[in-house]
Structure formats: C-alpha cells, structure tokens
Coordinates of C-alpha atoms in Angstrom, one line a residue:
X69 CA 30.5 28.7 -39.3
X70 CA 33.3 28.3 -41.8
X71 CA 32.3 24.6 -42.4
X72 CA 28.7 25.8 -43.1
X73 CA 29.8 28.4 -45.6
X74 CA 32.0 25.8 -47.4
X75 CA 29.2 23.3 -47.6
X76 CA 26.8 26.0 -48.9
X77 CA 29.3 27.0 -51.6
X78 CA 29.7 23.4 -52.8
X79 CA 25.9 23.2 -53.1
X80 CA 25.6 26.4 -55.1
X81 CA 28.6 26.0 -57.3
X82 CA 30.0 22.4 -57.5
X83 CA 33.2 22.4 -59.5
X84 CA 33.5 19.6 -62.0
X85 CA 31.0 17.6 -60.0
X86 CA 30.5 13.9 -60.9
X87 CA 27.4 12.0 -59.7
X88 CA 28.2 8.5 -58.6
X89 CA 25.4 6.7 -60.4
X90 CA 26.3 4.1 -63.0
X91 CA 25.4 5.0 -66.6
X92 CA 22.0 3.7 -67.6
X93 CA 21.3 5.3 -71.0
X94 CA 21.5 4.4 -74.6
X95 CA 25.0 5.3 -75.8
X96 CA 25.2 8.4 -78.0
X97 CA 27.4 8.7 -81.1
X98 CA 28.8 12.1 -80.1
X99 CA 31.9 10.7 -78.4
X100 CA 34.6 13.5 -78.4
X101 CA 37.1 13.1 -81.2
X102 CA 40.0 14.0 -78.9
X103 CA 41.0 12.2 -75.8
X104 CA 41.4 13.7 -72.3
X105 CA 38.9 16.5 -73.0
X106 CA 38.6 18.2 -70.0
X107 CA 14.8 17.0 -59.2
X108 CA 11.3 16.8 -58.5
X109 CA 8.6 15.3 -60.6
X110 CA 5.4 17.3 -61.1
X111 CA 2.3 15.8 -62.8
X112 CA 1.9 19.1 -64.8
X113 CA 5.1 18.4 -66.7
X114 CA 4.6 16.0 -69.5
X115 CA 5.5 12.3 -69.4
X116 CA 8.3 11.4 -71.8
X117 CA 8.4 8.0 -73.6
X118 CA 11.5 5.9 -73.4
X119 CA 14.2 6.9 -75.9
X120 CA 12.6 10.3 -76.3
X121 CA 13.6 13.8 -75.0
X122 CA 11.2 16.6 -74.3
X123 CA 12.5 20.2 -75.1
X124 CA 10.6 23.3 -74.0
X125 CA 11.8 26.8 -75.0
X126 CA 11.3 28.8 -71.8
X127 CA 12.7 32.2 -72.7
X128 CA 15.7 34.0 -74.2
X129 CA 18.3 31.2 -73.9
X130 CA 16.6 29.0 -71.3
X131 CA 15.3 25.6 -72.3
X132 CA 13.8 22.8 -70.2
X133 CA 15.3 19.4 -71.2
X134 CA 13.4 16.5 -69.7
X135 CA 14.3 12.8 -69.8
X136 CA 11.9 9.8 -69.9
X137 CA 12.5 9.2 -66.2
X138 CA 11.7 12.7 -65.3
X139 CA 15.1 14.3 -64.9
X140 CA 14.7 18.1 -65.6
X141 CA 17.5 20.3 -66.8
X142 CA 17.3 24.0 -67.5
X143 CA 19.9 25.8 -69.6
X144 CA 21.1 29.4 -69.0
X145 CA 19.1 29.4 -65.8
X146 CA 18.1 32.8 -64.4
X147 CA 16.2 31.6 -61.4
X148 CA 12.8 32.0 -63.0
X149 CA 11.1 29.6 -65.4
X150 CA 7.5 30.6 -64.8
X151 CA 4.7 30.2 -62.2
X152 CA 4.9 26.4 -62.1
X153 CA 6.4 25.3 -58.7
X154 CA 9.4 23.6 -60.3
X155 CA 12.8 22.7 -59.0
X156 CA 15.2 21.4 -61.8
X157 CA 17.6 18.6 -61.2
X158 CA 20.4 20.4 -63.2
X159 CA 20.8 24.0 -64.2
X160 CA 23.5 25.4 -66.4
X161 CA 24.5 29.0 -66.5
X162 CA 26.7 31.5 -68.5
X163 CA 27.7 34.9 -67.3
X164 CA 28.0 37.1 -70.4
X165 CA 24.8 38.9 -69.2
X166 CA 22.6 38.6 -66.2
X167 CA 19.9 37.1 -68.4
X168 CA 21.9 33.9 -68.6
X169 CA 22.5 33.2 -64.9
X170 CA 21.6 33.9 -61.3
X171 CA 23.8 34.4 -58.3
X172 CA 21.1 32.9 -56.1
X173 CA 20.0 29.5 -57.4
X174 CA 17.6 27.6 -55.2
X175 CA 19.8 25.5 -52.8
X176 CA 17.4 22.7 -53.4
X177 CA 18.7 22.3 -57.0
X178 CA 21.0 19.2 -56.8
X179 CA 23.4 20.3 -59.6
X180 CA 24.2 23.9 -60.3
X181 CA 26.8 24.2 -63.2
X182 CA 28.3 27.6 -63.9
X183 CA 29.9 27.8 -67.3
X184 CA 33.0 29.6 -65.9
X185 CA 35.5 29.3 -63.2
X186 CA 38.2 31.6 -61.9
X187 CA 38.9 34.4 -64.4
X188 CA 40.6 32.9 -67.5
X189 CA 40.8 29.4 -66.1
X190 CA 37.4 28.0 -67.2
X191 CA 35.8 25.0 -65.6
X192 CA 35.2 21.4 -66.4
X193 CA 32.0 19.5 -65.8
X194 CA 31.2 15.9 -66.3
X195 CA 28.0 15.0 -64.4
X196 CA 26.9 11.4 -64.7
X197 CA 23.2 11.0 -63.9
X198 CA 22.6 7.5 -65.2
X199 CA 20.3 8.2 -68.1
X200 CA 21.9 11.5 -68.8
X201 CA 25.5 12.7 -69.0
X202 CA 26.0 16.5 -68.8
X203 CA 29.4 17.9 -69.9
X204 CA 30.8 21.2 -71.2
X205 CA 33.3 22.7 -73.6
X206 CA 34.8 26.0 -72.6
X207 CA 34.9 29.0 -75.0
X208 CA 36.1 32.6 -74.7
X209 CA 33.9 35.6 -74.1
X210 CA 34.3 39.4 -74.7
X211 CA 34.8 40.9 -71.3
X212 CA 32.9 43.9 -69.9
X213 CA 35.7 46.3 -71.1
X214 CA 36.0 44.9 -74.6
X215 CA 38.8 42.6 -73.8
X216 CA 38.6 38.8 -73.9
X217 CA 38.1 36.4 -71.0
X218 CA 39.5 33.0 -71.8
X219 CA 37.1 30.2 -71.1
X220 CA 34.4 32.5 -69.8
X221 CA 31.6 30.7 -71.5
X222 CA 30.6 27.0 -71.8
X223 CA 28.8 25.1 -74.5
X224 CA 26.9 22.4 -72.6
X225 CA 26.2 19.0 -74.0
X226 CA 23.5 16.6 -72.8
X227 CA 24.0 13.0 -73.9
X228 CA 20.7 11.1 -73.4
X229 CA 18.4 8.6 -75.3
X230 CA 21.2 8.0 -77.8
X231 CA 21.2 11.7 -78.7
X232 CA 23.8 14.4 -78.3
X233 CA 22.0 17.7 -77.5
X234 CA 24.1 20.9 -77.4
X235 CA 23.4 24.4 -76.1
X236 CA 25.9 27.0 -77.5
X237 CA 25.4 29.5 -74.6
X238 CA 26.5 33.1 -75.2
X239 CA 29.0 32.1 -77.9
X240 CA 31.4 34.9 -78.9
X241 CA 33.7 33.3 -81.4
X242 CA 33.8 30.5 -83.9
X243 CA 35.1 27.4 -82.0
X244 CA 38.6 26.2 -83.0
X245 CA 39.3 22.7 -84.3
X246 CA 40.0 21.3 -80.8
X247 CA 36.7 22.7 -79.5
X248 CA 34.7 21.3 -82.4
X249 CA 36.4 17.9 -81.8
X250 CA 35.5 18.1 -78.1
X251 CA 31.9 18.7 -78.9
X252 CA 31.7 15.8 -81.3
X253 CA 28.6 15.2 -83.4
X254 CA 25.6 17.2 -82.1
X255 CA 22.2 15.8 -83.2
X256 CA 20.3 18.8 -81.8
X257 CA 21.8 22.2 -81.2
X258 CA 20.3 25.4 -79.7
X259 CA 22.0 28.3 -81.3
X260 CA 21.9 32.1 -80.5
X261 CA 20.9 33.9 -83.7
X262 CA 20.7 37.5 -82.6
X263 CA 23.4 38.5 -85.1
X264 CA 25.6 40.7 -82.9
X265 CA 25.4 40.3 -79.2
X266 CA 26.9 36.8 -79.7
X267 CA 28.2 36.1 -83.2
X268 CA 27.4 37.8 -86.4
X269 CA 25.0 35.9 -88.6
X270 CA 27.6 34.8 -91.1
X271 CA 29.8 33.5 -88.3
X272 CA 26.9 31.7 -86.6
X273 CA 25.8 30.2 -89.9
X274 CA 29.4 28.9 -90.4
X275 CA 29.3 27.3 -87.0
X276 CA 25.9 25.6 -87.6
X277 CA 27.0 24.3 -91.0
X278 CA 30.2 22.9 -89.4
X279 CA 28.3 21.1 -86.7
X280 CA 26.0 19.4 -89.3
X281 CA 23.3 18.9 -86.7
X282 CA 20.0 17.2 -87.7
X283 CA 17.9 19.7 -85.8
X284 CA 18.8 23.4 -85.1
X285 CA 16.7 25.4 -82.7
X286 CA 17.1 29.1 -82.9
X287 CA 17.3 31.0 -79.6
X288 CA 18.4 34.4 -78.3
X289 CA 16.6 36.3 -81.1
X290 CA 15.1 39.6 -80.0
X291 CA 12.6 40.0 -82.8
X292 CA 11.0 38.2 -85.8
X293 CA 13.2 40.5 -87.9
X294 CA 16.4 39.0 -86.5
X295 CA 14.9 35.5 -86.7
X296 CA 13.9 36.0 -90.3
X297 CA 17.3 37.2 -91.3
X298 CA 18.8 34.0 -89.9
X299 CA 16.3 31.8 -91.6
X300 CA 17.0 33.5 -95.0
X301 CA 20.7 32.9 -94.4
X302 CA 20.0 29.2 -94.0
X303 CA 17.9 28.8 -97.1
X304 CA 18.8 26.1 -99.5
X305 CA 20.7 23.7 -97.2
X306 CA 18.3 23.5 -94.3
X307 CA 14.6 22.8 -94.2
X308 CA 12.6 25.1 -91.9
X309 CA 9.7 24.0 -89.7
X310 CA 7.6 26.6 -87.9
X311 CA 6.5 24.5 -84.9
X312 CA 4.2 27.3 -83.6
X313 CA 4.6 26.1 -80.0
X314 CA 7.3 26.2 -77.4
X315 CA 7.8 22.4 -77.1
X316 CA 9.3 19.6 -79.2
X317 CA 9.8 15.9 -78.6
X318 CA 12.9 14.4 -80.2
X319 CA 14.2 10.9 -80.6
X320 CA 17.1 9.3 -82.5
X321 CA 14.9 7.2 -84.6
X322 CA 12.9 10.2 -85.9
X323 CA 15.7 12.6 -86.7
X324 CA 15.0 14.3 -90.0
X325 CA 16.9 13.0 -93.0
X326 CA 17.7 16.6 -94.1
X327 CA 19.1 19.2 -91.6
X328 CA 16.1 21.1 -90.3
X329 CA 15.6 24.3 -88.4
X330 CA 12.8 23.9 -85.8
X331 CA 11.4 27.3 -84.8
X332 CA 10.0 27.2 -81.3
X333 CA 8.0 30.1 -79.7
X334 CA 9.1 30.6 -76.1
X335 CA 6.7 30.4 -73.2
X336 CA 7.2 30.3 -69.5
X337 CA 6.3 27.2 -67.5
X338 CA 3.1 28.5 -66.0
X339 CA 0.4 26.9 -63.9
X340 CA -2.6 26.4 -66.2
X341 CA -5.5 28.8 -65.5

C-alpha cells in the first residue's frame, strides 16, 4: 500500500523531473546568463509546421503550447481546458489562487510540474523532452495572511523551435537581477496585466520592458478596462496587434522587428458543434 502511494505521488508531483530523451530541437538563444541555475495527439488540434509553435489562450492564465511533433503543454493548469477530450503531455501550475492549479490532475498526464515545493524552499524543474525543454525560475508570492512565501511561484520557460517562451505565472514582485539572468532572453512572454492581484501596472510594465521580448501576450486581465489601461501604458515603445482570436503561430524567423503586444481573446478547447 505504501509503495502504491509513493508511486502515485511521483506521478502527480514529480520533483525536478528530467526526461531521459536526447535533445532534438533547434537551440534557443535564451541560455541563462548565470551558471548553476537551479501526450496524446488528437486530429482536432492543429498541425504545427516544423520550427513553429502554436499558442492558444485557453482562459485566465492557461495557455496551450503545442510543438510541431504534437507535444502539448498547458500553463497554470486547473484541470479543465474545455470539452475537447484532451490529455496534455506537460502541465505547469502555480498556487497563488485555485484558478491557477488543481490538486487532482489526471494521472494520465506524464509531467505535472507544480511551481512550488515545501514552504519557502521552492522547486526546480528541468524537463528534457527532445524537441522541448521546460524549466522554471522561482519567485516569491504574497501568502494568504499578507506575509511572503519565498519561492512560492514559478516563471516557466519553454525552449523550443529556437524560441524561448516564458509564462510569468502569478508574479508578485519585480524579479531581481539573478532571476532576470536565470530567465535569459525571452522571445515571447505571457504576462499578467490585471494591475493589482499580481503586480501593479507600472511594475509589470517595468518587468516587460526589462525583458525586451519580441512578443508580449497579455493574460490575467479581468475586463477590457484593465486590458486597455495596460495597452495605454505600453504606447510608444510597443506596437499593438488585436489578433481577435485565441490562437497564434510563432516562429523565430517571423518575430516582429519591433516589440509587439499580441492581444488574444481566450476560448476553451471545445469540440466543434
């Protein structure tokens, strides 16, 4: 019985798991600047061309990230992505609120990556999946009683197709120099722009400008009012593209020459009617 429980816990929450596949991806240029920094395929999901990445804004802070060989990764996974019968290969989670994680991920998911470990200790992930490398950088969060939990959140980074794609999670503070260095150069970043539940807008704008990403995808906005306030704060230095849809295909060869905010409209992954 004890062995069964241990095996189940390892399936649900593998700590710092490393897949054993050899890397088989175009190297990204987001190598960390400091050393020693700690699925199933369904025909209804789109095919992705080689050296491209498919991004779909599911809801709130959840995105589907899909590789050209059909690896499916979902960020800030809550256990629900829509009515499509869909089992991701990798899910990442953060625990600031229950809209960013689930205590009961499907045991069929091969890699469940919580963004926290024991209280105050954080966690380190470096999952090598051949065409994709998934890693994290720990940050602090405000605790339930207005204190601070060290390393209670993770920024997850997906290196694939020569790109470095970052998801800031439920970020509660401006990263320090060491954390920025550990992130490296993010080509695409998904940033919470609610203006208060995570960072204030001035602080988030500071973070985004420091990252100097080619594509910024706003997330975690609760109204067009909040989204509009963020977009006005970014005027001048960033172009804004209203995609009008939940999905976007990105590639290293087609990154915009000027930093650009791509506004996606969230939609669950539903079975077509």
